[in-house]
Amino acid sequence: MVATGTARATKVEGFTDYCAMTLTSIHRSIYLAMAMLQTGLQTFNCPMVGLGTWLSSQGQVGQAVDWALEAGVRLIDTAYMYQNEKEIGDALKKWFDSGKLKRSDLFIVTKLPPMGMKASNVEKYLKKSLEALQLSYVDLYLIHCPFGLKEDDNSVNFKFREGAQVIIETDDHVALWHQMERMFDLGLTKSIGVSNFSSSQIDRIMDIARIRIAVNQVECYAYWQQKNLRKTMEKYGIKLMAYGPLGSPGRPSQVFKGTLPAVLQDPVVTTIAQKWNKTPAQVLLRHLLQLGFIVIPKSVNEARIKENSQVLDFNLCNEDMVILNGLDRGIKGRTFLFDVFPTDKDATKEPEYPFNDERDNYSMFDVQEAGDGKSPSEKDTSSAAN
Ligand code: NAP
């Protein structure tokens, strides 16, 4: 069977049903659950479930990739900034050399780092990533963040050095996008996209794009469901790739100030998990999948990697979807603020700081309006998966 791919959650469910009937292996069903990505010149498939690798340290990440591939995961999300591409590349090479997987079986994502945010730097940083990953192309290249940091002339490796203050420096997004298109033309990436971009920033690129934004990778989980931003993305057919889908509970204090959201322990989530004989993580991931989003949970633990991959053999019913949709806290649920970079001035005041966009933000009081204007009990459950 060849998956025709789809961006709609209902079709993913269709695949799951089909797989349940015809395939015994969960590995196969993961492989077959695909989202459709549009570049404007072609449409192609992206797996719906991937492995995140931020904070997966050297010495751990290669093993995590092995476990993920063994579990049937075919999408690996990394970034120049994560400083782990080399070990990921080594792990991939082993799989290719053994003949167990071909390059075309995998979907590899990496990102242009903030210090590469100059039109003249795009090719250099993509080539550095390709060299570390030991690949001739990636499947998706993303602009990691809409504002840039000045490149350190002495060392192009960005580090959170104590006391260091990096200067915020962002090139014009239009010029940057033309370079991203050139990377596509050169065959160094099969598709291009953005991460952490706001509605206005997306509009600006889509106004001039020859190669479309295929994906916007943004924080998205039960407490922060991006109900406004996703309207803009749906208008353009841009896929949402959800980062922090489990609430990103492993963040150290250097990268997160405050109380981490305990969404995995939320009684609503644990109750639904018990009902389906699944774990809270599986329920949170399944919720996002049924909303039509690609999920990239990070883990370096074998059992949890397997657990996170086993999310295609059950369906949340409409009633549960409505309840999970109702967990949205609007802007209060947002936890990635990009305000912890050691920058020379307040990043949140920068013109390209993405999270001040009024069109995307909604408060706890607007949540019902931002969703569909109805309280959970009033909702027409037939639309719960949309
Ligand atoms: P996440 O996937 O929501 O959470 C990862 C944390 O949850 C880790 O501490 C992990 O610990 C734990 N975990 C994993 N599976 C679990 C399970 N089944 N039950 C309980 N705990 C579990 O958060 P994230 O890593 O922040 O986001 C995912 C990926 O998105 C990243 O790794 C990265 O690839 C990407 N990302 C992108 C951006 C961006 O700006 N574009 C920002 C953040 C993240 P163990 O490892 O010990 O299992």
Short mmCIF file of C-alpha atoms and ligand atoms in Angstrom, two decimals:
data_model
loop_
_atom_site.label_atom_id
_atom_site.label_comp_id
_atom_site.label_asym_id
_atom_site.label_seq_id
_atom_site.Cartn_x
_atom_site.Cartn_y
_atom_site.Cartn_z
CA MET A 1 0.00 0.00 0.00
CA VAL A 2 1.20 3.50 -0.78
CA ALA A 3 0.09 6.29 1.50
CA THR A 4 -1.44 9.11 -0.45
CA GLY A 5 -0.85 11.45 2.50
CA THR A 6 -3.09 14.03 3.98
CA ALA A 7 -3.12 17.17 6.04
CA ARG A 8 -6.45 16.42 7.68
CA ALA A 9 -6.77 14.67 10.98
CA THR A 10 -9.78 12.68 9.88
CA LYS A 11 -7.72 11.12 7.10
CA VAL A 12 -5.00 10.25 9.59
CA GLU A 13 -7.67 8.42 11.50
CA GLY A 14 -8.60 6.74 8.26
CA PHE A 15 -5.05 5.53 7.84
CA THR A 16 -5.08 4.24 11.39
CA ASP A 17 -8.27 2.31 10.73
CA TYR A 18 -6.87 0.95 7.53
CA CYS A 19 -3.62 0.01 9.21
CA ALA A 20 -5.45 -1.66 12.07
CA MET A 21 -7.24 -3.82 9.53
CA THR A 22 -4.37 -4.68 7.28
CA LEU A 23 -1.13 -4.32 9.18
CA THR A 24 -0.07 -5.97 12.36
CA SER A 25 2.98 -3.81 12.94
CA ILE A 26 2.68 -0.45 14.63
CA HIS A 27 5.95 0.44 12.89
CA ARG A 28 4.27 0.30 9.53
CA SER A 29 1.35 2.42 10.66
CA ILE A 30 3.65 5.18 11.92
CA TYR A 31 5.42 5.17 8.63
CA LEU A 32 2.15 5.48 6.78
CA ALA A 33 0.68 8.40 8.73
CA MET A 34 1.70 11.37 6.63
CA ALA A 35 0.98 15.06 6.37
CA MET A 36 0.99 16.72 2.97
CA LEU A 37 3.47 19.56 2.57
CA GLN A 38 3.18 22.12 -0.21
CA THR A 39 6.15 23.92 -1.70
CA GLY A 40 4.18 25.56 -4.49
CA LEU A 41 6.03 23.46 -7.07
CA GLN A 42 5.30 20.06 -5.58
CA THR A 43 3.38 18.39 -2.80
CA PHE A 44 5.02 15.70 -0.76
CA ASN A 45 4.64 13.70 2.39
CA CYS A 46 5.96 14.29 5.87
CA PRO A 47 5.50 11.79 8.71
CA MET A 48 3.08 13.03 11.38
CA VAL A 49 5.16 11.73 14.32
CA GLY A 50 8.82 12.59 14.77
CA LEU A 51 11.60 12.68 17.33
CA GLY A 52 12.63 16.01 18.87
CA THR A 53 16.29 16.40 19.83
CA TRP A 54 16.62 19.73 21.64
CA LEU A 55 18.50 19.14 24.93
CA SER A 56 19.36 15.60 23.79
CA SER A 57 23.00 15.77 24.63
CA GLN A 58 25.98 14.29 22.88
CA GLY A 59 26.40 10.73 24.06
CA GLN A 60 22.62 10.36 24.25
CA VAL A 61 21.18 11.61 21.02
CA GLY A 62 22.61 8.93 18.71
CA GLN A 63 21.12 6.20 20.86
CA ALA A 64 17.80 8.08 20.94
CA VAL A 65 17.77 8.23 17.14
CA ASP A 66 18.45 4.47 17.00
CA TRP A 67 15.57 3.72 19.35
CA ALA A 68 13.27 6.03 17.40
CA LEU A 69 14.13 4.44 14.06
CA GLU A 70 13.66 0.98 15.59
CA ALA A 71 10.23 2.11 16.79
CA GLY A 72 9.32 3.14 13.24
CA VAL A 73 9.75 6.92 13.65
CA ARG A 74 10.94 8.41 10.36
CA LEU A 75 11.04 12.15 11.13
CA ILE A 76 13.98 13.59 13.09
CA ASP A 77 13.91 17.24 14.12
CA THR A 78 17.21 18.89 14.87
CA ALA A 79 18.87 22.30 14.54
CA TYR A 80 22.32 23.81 14.19
CA MET A 81 21.66 25.39 17.60
CA TYR A 82 21.21 22.02 19.30
CA GLN A 83 24.87 21.16 18.63
CA ASN A 84 24.07 17.49 18.16
CA GLU A 85 23.81 17.15 14.37
CA LYS A 86 27.12 15.27 14.09
CA GLU A 87 26.03 12.46 16.42
CA ILE A 88 22.65 12.29 14.68
CA GLY A 89 24.49 12.06 11.35
CA ASP A 90 26.64 9.20 12.68
CA ALA A 91 23.54 7.31 13.78
CA LEU A 92 21.82 7.81 10.41
CA LYS A 93 24.92 6.70 8.55
CA LYS A 94 24.96 3.40 10.45
CA TRP A 95 21.39 2.74 9.34
CA PHE A 96 22.14 3.60 5.72
CA ASP A 97 25.37 1.56 5.67
CA SER A 98 23.58 -1.47 7.08
CA GLY A 99 21.05 -1.24 4.27
CA LYS A 100 18.17 -1.21 6.78
CA LEU A 101 17.03 2.22 5.63
CA LYS A 102 17.46 4.39 2.55
CA ARG A 103 17.84 8.16 2.68
CA SER A 104 14.43 8.50 1.02
CA ASP A 105 12.82 6.60 3.92
CA LEU A 106 13.61 9.45 6.30
CA PHE A 107 12.45 13.01 6.81
CA ILE A 108 15.18 15.16 8.33
CA VAL A 109 14.53 18.68 9.57
CA THR A 110 17.12 21.23 10.59
CA LYS A 111 17.18 24.98 11.11
CA LEU A 112 19.01 28.16 10.22
CA PRO A 113 20.36 29.45 13.56
CA PRO A 114 19.74 32.99 14.79
CA MET A 115 23.38 33.93 14.09
CA GLY A 116 22.89 32.80 10.50
CA MET A 117 20.02 35.27 9.96
CA LYS A 118 21.72 37.18 7.18
CA ALA A 119 20.96 36.51 3.55
CA SER A 120 24.68 36.03 2.96
CA ASN A 121 24.88 33.34 5.67
CA VAL A 122 22.05 31.00 4.74
CA GLU A 123 24.02 28.71 2.43
CA LYS A 124 26.98 28.59 4.81
CA TYR A 125 24.89 27.41 7.75
CA LEU A 126 22.85 24.93 5.75
CA LYS A 127 26.08 23.42 4.43
CA LYS A 128 27.48 23.19 7.96
CA SER A 129 24.37 21.30 9.04
CA LEU A 130 24.53 19.00 6.02
CA GLU A 131 28.17 18.26 6.69
CA ALA A 132 27.47 17.39 10.33
CA LEU A 133 24.43 15.31 9.41
CA GLN A 134 26.45 13.68 6.61
CA LEU A 135 23.62 14.23 4.17
CA SER A 136 23.43 15.81 0.74
CA TYR A 137 20.02 17.34 1.45
CA VAL A 138 17.51 17.81 4.26
CA ASP A 139 13.78 17.40 3.79
CA LEU A 140 12.84 20.64 5.51
CA TYR A 141 14.97 23.67 6.32
CA LEU A 142 13.45 26.14 8.77
CA ILE A 143 14.37 29.65 9.83
CA HIS A 144 14.67 28.88 13.55
CA CYS A 145 13.46 32.18 14.90
CA PRO A 146 12.37 35.47 13.29
CA PHE A 147 15.00 37.61 14.97
CA GLY A 148 18.73 37.08 14.62
CA LEU A 149 21.84 37.37 16.73
CA LYS A 150 25.11 38.78 15.55
CA GLU A 151 27.56 36.11 14.49
CA ASP A 152 30.58 35.80 16.70
CA ASP A 153 33.54 36.44 14.41
CA ASN A 154 35.88 34.31 16.49
CA SER A 155 33.66 31.32 16.80
CA VAL A 156 30.65 30.62 14.66
CA ASN A 157 29.45 28.22 17.31
CA PHE A 158 26.85 30.02 19.34
CA LYS A 159 27.12 29.37 23.02
CA PHE A 160 25.28 30.61 26.06
CA ARG A 161 28.45 31.96 27.59
CA GLU A 162 28.27 33.45 31.04
CA GLY A 163 28.14 37.20 30.88
CA ALA A 164 28.11 37.25 27.08
CA GLN A 165 25.73 39.64 25.45
CA VAL A 166 24.94 38.86 21.87
CA ILE A 167 23.80 41.72 19.68
CA ILE A 168 20.40 41.33 18.09
CA GLU A 169 20.76 41.64 14.32
CA THR A 170 18.13 40.51 11.87
CA ASP A 171 18.30 40.74 8.12
CA ASP A 172 15.24 41.61 6.11
CA HIS A 173 12.94 38.57 6.02
CA VAL A 174 12.26 38.98 2.32
CA ALA A 175 15.96 38.85 1.47
CA LEU A 176 16.35 35.85 3.76
CA TRP A 177 13.45 34.06 2.16
CA HIS A 178 14.91 34.51 -1.32
CA GLN A 179 18.03 32.76 -0.04
CA MET A 180 15.93 29.97 1.46
CA GLU A 181 14.34 29.57 -1.99
CA ARG A 182 17.81 29.37 -3.47
CA MET A 183 18.61 26.49 -1.09
CA PHE A 184 15.56 24.70 -2.49
CA ASP A 185 16.69 25.46 -6.06
CA LEU A 186 20.16 24.07 -5.27
CA GLY A 187 18.57 20.83 -4.08
CA LEU A 188 20.02 21.25 -0.59
CA THR A 189 16.55 21.01 0.91
CA LYS A 190 13.28 19.51 -0.35
CA SER A 191 11.16 22.17 1.34
CA ILE A 192 11.55 25.35 3.33
CA GLY A 193 9.70 26.82 6.24
CA VAL A 194 9.83 28.92 9.36
CA SER A 195 9.65 28.48 13.10
CA ASN A 196 8.20 30.81 15.73
CA PHE A 197 6.85 33.14 13.03
CA SER A 198 3.78 35.27 13.68
CA SER A 199 0.81 35.81 11.36
CA SER A 200 2.18 39.15 10.13
CA GLN A 201 5.60 37.67 9.48
CA ILE A 202 4.00 34.82 7.53
CA ASP A 203 1.92 37.28 5.48
CA ARG A 204 5.05 39.22 4.55
CA ILE A 205 6.81 36.12 3.23
CA MET A 206 3.77 34.66 1.50
CA ASP A 207 3.29 37.98 -0.35
CA ILE A 208 6.60 37.50 -2.14
CA ALA A 209 7.20 33.74 -1.99
CA ARG A 210 7.95 31.74 -5.12
CA ILE A 211 8.52 28.66 -2.95
CA ARG A 212 5.87 28.55 -0.26
CA ILE A 213 6.31 28.22 3.48
CA ALA A 214 5.64 24.50 3.94
CA VAL A 215 5.71 24.45 7.75
CA ASN A 216 5.67 26.80 10.72
CA GLN A 217 7.12 24.98 13.73
CA VAL A 218 5.68 26.55 16.86
CA GLU A 219 4.99 25.78 20.49
CA CYS A 220 1.69 23.95 20.59
CA TYR A 221 0.21 21.76 23.31
CA ALA A 222 -3.03 21.38 25.19
CA TYR A 223 -2.61 24.60 27.23
CA TRP A 224 -1.53 26.72 24.22
CA GLN A 225 -3.30 25.61 21.08
CA GLN A 226 -2.42 28.53 18.79
CA LYS A 227 -6.05 29.05 17.83
CA ASN A 228 -5.40 32.37 16.12
CA LEU A 229 -2.08 31.72 14.41
CA ARG A 230 -3.38 28.51 12.92
CA LYS A 231 -6.17 30.38 11.12
CA THR A 232 -3.49 32.31 9.20
CA MET A 233 -1.60 29.09 8.54
CA GLU A 234 -4.72 27.27 7.34
CA LYS A 235 -5.43 30.14 4.93
CA TYR A 236 -2.08 29.49 3.24
CA GLY A 237 -2.06 25.69 3.62
CA ILE A 238 0.98 25.85 5.93
CA LYS A 239 1.36 22.79 8.19
CA LEU A 240 1.78 23.28 11.91
CA MET A 241 4.62 21.26 13.44
CA ALA A 242 4.03 21.26 17.20
CA TYR A 243 7.04 21.64 19.45
CA GLY A 244 6.82 21.18 23.22
CA PRO A 245 3.81 18.88 22.66
CA LEU A 246 4.17 17.45 26.19
CA GLY A 247 4.66 20.88 27.76
CA SER A 248 8.45 20.55 27.46
CA PRO A 249 8.87 19.47 31.09
CA GLY A 250 12.64 18.88 30.89
CA ARG A 251 13.75 22.49 30.53
CA PRO A 252 16.49 23.62 32.87
CA SER A 253 16.28 26.96 34.67
CA GLN A 254 18.75 28.59 32.21
CA VAL A 255 16.13 28.33 29.48
CA PHE A 256 12.93 28.66 31.46
CA LYS A 257 12.08 30.95 34.32
CA GLY A 258 8.97 30.16 36.31
CA THR A 259 6.82 27.11 36.84
CA LEU A 260 6.74 24.57 34.05
CA PRO A 261 3.25 23.56 32.93
CA ALA A 262 2.33 20.19 34.42
CA VAL A 263 0.12 19.21 31.52
CA LEU A 264 1.18 15.54 31.74
CA GLN A 265 -0.30 15.48 35.23
CA ASP A 266 -3.48 17.40 34.35
CA PRO A 267 -6.41 15.40 35.80
CA VAL A 268 -8.39 15.87 32.58
CA VAL A 269 -5.56 14.30 30.61
CA THR A 270 -4.92 11.48 33.08
CA THR A 271 -8.64 10.62 33.20
CA ILE A 272 -8.89 10.40 29.42
CA ALA A 273 -5.68 8.35 29.38
CA GLN A 274 -7.14 5.84 31.84
CA LYS A 275 -10.30 5.58 29.78
CA TRP A 276 -8.36 4.58 26.65
CA ASN A 277 -5.73 2.58 28.52
CA LYS A 278 -3.08 4.96 27.20
CA THR A 279 -0.55 7.21 28.89
CA PRO A 280 -1.03 10.98 29.38
CA ALA A 281 1.75 11.62 26.82
CA GLN A 282 -0.04 9.49 24.24
CA VAL A 283 -3.30 11.36 24.83
CA LEU A 284 -1.58 14.76 24.47
CA LEU A 285 0.12 13.69 21.23
CA ARG A 286 -3.03 12.10 19.83
CA HIS A 287 -4.99 15.27 20.55
CA LEU A 288 -2.57 17.30 18.43
CA LEU A 289 -2.51 14.69 15.67
CA GLN A 290 -6.30 14.74 15.45
CA LEU A 291 -6.13 18.53 15.14
CA GLY A 292 -4.01 17.85 12.04
CA PHE A 293 -0.62 18.83 13.51
CA ILE A 294 2.73 17.09 13.15
CA VAL A 295 4.24 16.22 16.57
CA ILE A 296 7.93 15.98 17.49
CA PRO A 297 8.18 14.85 21.14
CA LYS A 298 11.71 14.70 22.48
CA SER A 299 12.98 11.82 24.55
CA VAL A 300 16.27 10.08 25.24
CA ASN A 301 14.56 7.22 27.07
CA GLU A 302 13.88 4.01 25.15
CA ALA A 303 10.53 3.22 26.76
CA ARG A 304 9.26 6.78 26.35
CA ILE A 305 10.39 6.95 22.71
CA LYS A 306 8.42 3.78 22.03
CA GLU A 307 5.45 5.10 23.99
CA ASN A 308 5.44 8.37 22.05
CA SER A 309 5.51 6.49 18.76
CA GLN A 310 2.47 4.38 19.64
CA VAL A 311 -0.16 7.01 19.03
CA LEU A 312 -1.74 5.83 15.82
CA ASP A 313 -3.61 2.78 17.04
CA PHE A 314 -6.45 4.60 18.79
CA ASN A 315 -8.82 7.50 18.20
CA LEU A 316 -9.96 10.03 20.74
CA CYS A 317 -13.71 10.42 20.42
CA ASN A 318 -15.23 13.81 19.62
CA GLU A 319 -16.28 14.29 23.23
CA ASP A 320 -12.68 13.87 24.44
CA MET A 321 -11.42 16.18 21.69
CA VAL A 322 -13.83 18.87 22.85
CA ILE A 323 -12.68 18.45 26.45
CA LEU A 324 -9.00 18.60 25.44
CA ASN A 325 -9.64 21.61 23.20
CA GLY A 326 -11.16 23.24 26.29
CA LEU A 327 -7.85 22.96 28.20
CA ASP A 328 -6.48 25.85 26.12
CA ARG A 329 -5.35 28.72 28.36
CA GLY A 330 -4.74 31.11 25.51
CA ILE A 331 -1.72 33.34 25.85
CA LYS A 332 -1.28 32.29 29.48
CA GLY A 333 -0.36 28.82 28.24
CA ARG A 334 2.54 30.08 26.12
CA THR A 335 5.83 29.15 27.73
CA PHE A 336 8.44 29.69 25.01
CA LEU A 337 9.09 33.44 25.04
CA PHE A 338 12.63 33.61 23.65
CA ASP A 339 13.53 36.11 26.34
CA VAL A 340 16.41 34.13 27.85
CA PHE A 341 19.02 34.74 25.15
CA PRO A 342 21.96 36.66 26.59
CA THR A 343 21.27 39.62 24.32
CA ASP A 344 22.45 43.20 24.54
CA LYS A 345 18.90 44.51 24.80
CA ASP A 346 15.44 43.24 25.62
CA ALA A 347 14.57 40.80 22.82
CA THR A 348 10.86 41.20 23.49
CA LYS A 349 11.08 44.85 22.34
CA GLU A 350 12.66 43.97 18.97
CA PRO A 351 10.56 44.74 15.88
CA GLU A 352 10.84 41.10 14.73
CA TYR A 353 10.03 39.64 18.16
CA PRO A 354 7.12 37.39 17.10
CA PHE A 355 5.04 37.00 20.20
CA ASN A 356 3.66 40.52 20.43
CA ASP A 357 1.49 40.03 17.34
CA GLU A 358 -2.00 40.97 18.45
CA ARG A 359 -3.55 38.83 15.75
CA ASP A 360 -2.09 35.66 17.28
CA ASN A 361 -2.61 36.34 20.93
CA TYR A 362 -5.75 35.74 22.89
CA SER A 363 -6.30 35.87 26.59
CA MET A 364 -7.96 33.27 28.77
CA PHE A 365 -11.16 35.27 28.40
CA ASP A 366 -11.08 35.09 24.61
CA VAL A 367 -10.40 31.38 24.42
CA GLN A 368 -13.97 30.41 23.63
CA GLU A 369 -14.19 33.15 21.03
CA ALA A 370 -10.80 32.26 19.57
CA GLY A 371 -11.89 28.63 19.33
CA ASP A 372 -15.39 28.55 17.96
CA GLY A 373 -17.36 30.82 20.24
CA LYS A 374 -19.01 28.03 22.17
CA SER A 375 -18.43 26.56 25.57
CA PRO A 376 -17.43 22.88 25.56
CA SER A 377 -20.92 21.80 26.54
CA GLU A 378 -22.47 23.81 23.70
CA LYS A 379 -20.14 22.58 21.02
CA ASP A 380 -21.21 20.54 18.05
CA THR A 381 -18.97 17.57 18.70
CA SER A 382 -18.85 16.66 15.01
CA SER A 383 -16.41 19.53 14.46
CA ALA A 384 -14.18 18.58 17.36
CA ALA A 385 -11.35 17.32 15.22
CA ASN A 386 -11.04 20.54 13.22
P1 NAP B 1 8.50 17.98 24.74
O1 NAP B 1 8.75 17.06 23.63
O2 NAP B 1 7.14 18.46 25.00
O3 NAP B 1 9.02 17.36 26.12
C1 NAP B 1 10.25 16.71 26.23
C2 NAP B 1 10.43 16.32 27.71
O4 NAP B 1 9.41 15.38 28.08
C3 NAP B 1 11.75 15.68 28.02
O5 NAP B 1 12.15 16.12 29.29
C4 NAP B 1 11.42 14.19 28.07
O6 NAP B 1 12.30 13.52 28.96
C5 NAP B 1 10.00 14.18 28.55
N1 NAP B 1 9.21 13.09 27.97
C6 NAP B 1 9.28 12.61 26.71
N2 NAP B 1 8.36 11.64 26.52
C7 NAP B 1 7.71 11.50 27.67
C8 NAP B 1 6.65 10.64 28.10
N3 NAP B 1 6.12 9.75 27.27
N4 NAP B 1 6.21 10.77 29.37
C9 NAP B 1 6.77 11.68 30.22
N5 NAP B 1 7.77 12.51 29.87
C10 NAP B 1 8.23 12.43 28.61
O7 NAP B 1 9.41 19.30 24.63
P2 NAP B 1 10.57 19.84 23.70
O8 NAP B 1 11.72 18.92 23.69
O9 NAP B 1 10.80 21.22 24.14
O10 NAP B 1 9.92 19.88 22.25
C11 NAP B 1 10.05 18.82 21.32
C12 NAP B 1 11.02 19.15 20.21
O11 NAP B 1 10.60 20.30 19.49
C13 NAP B 1 12.42 19.54 20.68
O12 NAP B 1 13.18 18.46 21.14
C14 NAP B 1 12.96 20.19 19.43
O13 NAP B 1 13.32 19.22 18.47
C15 NAP B 1 11.74 20.99 18.98
N6 NAP B 1 11.73 22.38 19.52
C16 NAP B 1 11.81 23.41 18.64
C17 NAP B 1 11.83 24.71 19.09
C18 NAP B 1 11.92 25.84 18.12
O14 NAP B 1 12.16 26.98 18.52
N7 NAP B 1 11.73 25.58 16.84
C19 NAP B 1 11.73 24.99 20.47
C20 NAP B 1 11.63 23.92 21.34
C21 NAP B 1 11.61 22.63 20.86
P3 NAP B 1 13.21 12.27 28.51
O15 NAP B 1 14.09 12.73 27.39
O16 NAP B 1 13.96 11.94 29.75
O17 NAP B 1 12.25 11.17 28.10
#
